[in-house]
Short mmCIF file of C-alpha atoms in Angstrom, two decimals:
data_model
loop_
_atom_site.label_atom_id
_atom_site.label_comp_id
_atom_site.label_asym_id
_atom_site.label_seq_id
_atom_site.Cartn_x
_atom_site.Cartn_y
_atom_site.Cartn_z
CA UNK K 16 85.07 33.34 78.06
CA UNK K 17 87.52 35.41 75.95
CA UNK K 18 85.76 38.28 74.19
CA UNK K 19 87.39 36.96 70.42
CA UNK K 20 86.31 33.55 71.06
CA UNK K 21 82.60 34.72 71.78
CA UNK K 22 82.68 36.76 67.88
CA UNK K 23 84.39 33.84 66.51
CA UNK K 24 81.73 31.26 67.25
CA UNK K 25 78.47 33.94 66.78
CA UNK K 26 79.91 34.62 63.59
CA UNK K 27 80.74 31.26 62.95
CA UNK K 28 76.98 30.19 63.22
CA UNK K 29 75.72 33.39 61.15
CA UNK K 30 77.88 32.27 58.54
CA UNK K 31 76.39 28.51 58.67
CA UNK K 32 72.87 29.88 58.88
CA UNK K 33 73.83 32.23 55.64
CA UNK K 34 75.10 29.26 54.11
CA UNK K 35 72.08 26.62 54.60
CA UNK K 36 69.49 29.71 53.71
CA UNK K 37 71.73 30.37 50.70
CA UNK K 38 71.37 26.33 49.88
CA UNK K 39 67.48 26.03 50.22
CA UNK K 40 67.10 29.44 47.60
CA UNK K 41 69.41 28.12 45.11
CA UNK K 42 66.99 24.69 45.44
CA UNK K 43 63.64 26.39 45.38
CA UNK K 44 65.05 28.44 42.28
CA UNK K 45 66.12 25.22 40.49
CA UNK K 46 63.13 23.65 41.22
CA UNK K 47 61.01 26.37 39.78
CA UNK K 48 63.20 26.86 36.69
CA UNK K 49 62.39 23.12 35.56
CA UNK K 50 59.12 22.77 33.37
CA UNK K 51 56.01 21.55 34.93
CA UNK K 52 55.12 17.89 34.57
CA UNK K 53 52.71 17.08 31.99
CA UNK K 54 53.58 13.31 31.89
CA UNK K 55 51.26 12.85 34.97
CA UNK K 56 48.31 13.25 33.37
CA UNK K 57 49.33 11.19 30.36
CA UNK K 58 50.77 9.03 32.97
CA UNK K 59 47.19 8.76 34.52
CA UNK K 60 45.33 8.22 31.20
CA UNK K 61 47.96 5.14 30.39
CA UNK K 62 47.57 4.01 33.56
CA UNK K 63 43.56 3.93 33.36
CA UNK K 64 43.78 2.40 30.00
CA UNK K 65 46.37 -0.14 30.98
CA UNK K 66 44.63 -1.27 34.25
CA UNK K 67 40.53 -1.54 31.81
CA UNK K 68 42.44 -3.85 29.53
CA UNK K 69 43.94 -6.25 32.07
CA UNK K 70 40.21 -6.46 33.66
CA UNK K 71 38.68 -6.82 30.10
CA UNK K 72 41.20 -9.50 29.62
CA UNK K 73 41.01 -11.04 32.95
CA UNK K 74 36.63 -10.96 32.51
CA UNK K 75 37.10 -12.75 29.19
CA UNK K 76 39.70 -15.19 30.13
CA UNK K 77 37.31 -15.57 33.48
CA UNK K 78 34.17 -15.93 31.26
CA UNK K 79 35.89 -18.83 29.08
CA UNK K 80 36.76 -21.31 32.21
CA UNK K 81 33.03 -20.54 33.80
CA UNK K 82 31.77 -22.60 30.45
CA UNK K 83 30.99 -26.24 30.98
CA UNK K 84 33.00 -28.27 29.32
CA UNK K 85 31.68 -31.39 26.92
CA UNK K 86 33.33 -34.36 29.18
CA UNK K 87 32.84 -32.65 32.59
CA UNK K 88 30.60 -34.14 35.17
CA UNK K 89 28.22 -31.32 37.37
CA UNK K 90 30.26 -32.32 39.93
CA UNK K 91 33.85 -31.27 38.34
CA UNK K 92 32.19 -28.25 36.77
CA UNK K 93 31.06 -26.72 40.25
CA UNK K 94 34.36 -27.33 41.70
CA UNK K 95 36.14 -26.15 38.94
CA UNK K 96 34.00 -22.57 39.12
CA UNK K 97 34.82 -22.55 42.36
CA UNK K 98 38.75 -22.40 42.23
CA UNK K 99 37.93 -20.20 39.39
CA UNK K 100 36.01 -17.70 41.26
CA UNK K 101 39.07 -17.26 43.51
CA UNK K 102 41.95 -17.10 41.23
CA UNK K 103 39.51 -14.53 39.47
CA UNK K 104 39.19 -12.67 42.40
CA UNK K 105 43.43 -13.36 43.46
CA UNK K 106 43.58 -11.99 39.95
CA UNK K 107 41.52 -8.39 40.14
CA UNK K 108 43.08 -7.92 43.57
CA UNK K 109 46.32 -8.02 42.11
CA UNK K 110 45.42 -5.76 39.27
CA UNK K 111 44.20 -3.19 41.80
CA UNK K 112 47.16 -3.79 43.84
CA UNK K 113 49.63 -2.60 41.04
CA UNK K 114 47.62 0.42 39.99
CA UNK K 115 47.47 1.61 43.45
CA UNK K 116 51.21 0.74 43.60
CA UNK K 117 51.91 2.94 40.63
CA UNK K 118 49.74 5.56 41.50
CA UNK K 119 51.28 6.17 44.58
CA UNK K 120 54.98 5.82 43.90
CA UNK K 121 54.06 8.65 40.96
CA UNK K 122 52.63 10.75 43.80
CA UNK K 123 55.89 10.56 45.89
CA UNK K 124 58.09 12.12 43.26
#
């Protein structure tokens, strides 16, 4: 191969490597220059707070439909726990589900 062709591609790759190490310290400079987070553990304490209210909600609401109502038989009332035991438990599940959701979409950024 001709001997200026040879220079012209070793220093064409020195110069790319320059150039994508020159790219990666401007990044990890930025990066350093911004402030640290402090919103994640304010983030965390919301979070917390948020998800203990929807459960105390959710237990009350759940405590109110496990009463016996005046007009219902034994029979309706047992059935009626029953579907309310699950939707309860649909109900926590899903409350878990979007805390854990949250949680870990903060994690990725």
């Amino acid at each position: 191969m001709n001997k200026m062709a040879k220079k012209v591609i070793i220093y064409s790759m020195v110069g790319l490597l320059q150039f994508g190490l020159g790219v990666s310290v401007i990044e990890a400079a930025h990066r350093q220059s911004e402030p640290p987070r402090q919103e994640q553990g304010d983030d965390r304490e919301h979070q917390d707070q948020e998800r203990e209210r929807r459960i105390q909600k959710e237990n009350e609401r759940h405590e109110r439909e496990m009463r016996r109502r005046d007009h219902e038989s034994e029979r309706e009332w047992h059935e009626r726990q029953e579907r309310e035991r699950e939707r309860h438990d649909k109900a926590l599940e899903t409350i878990a589900g979007l805390i854990l959701g949250i949680i870990a979409s903060g994690n990725n950024n």
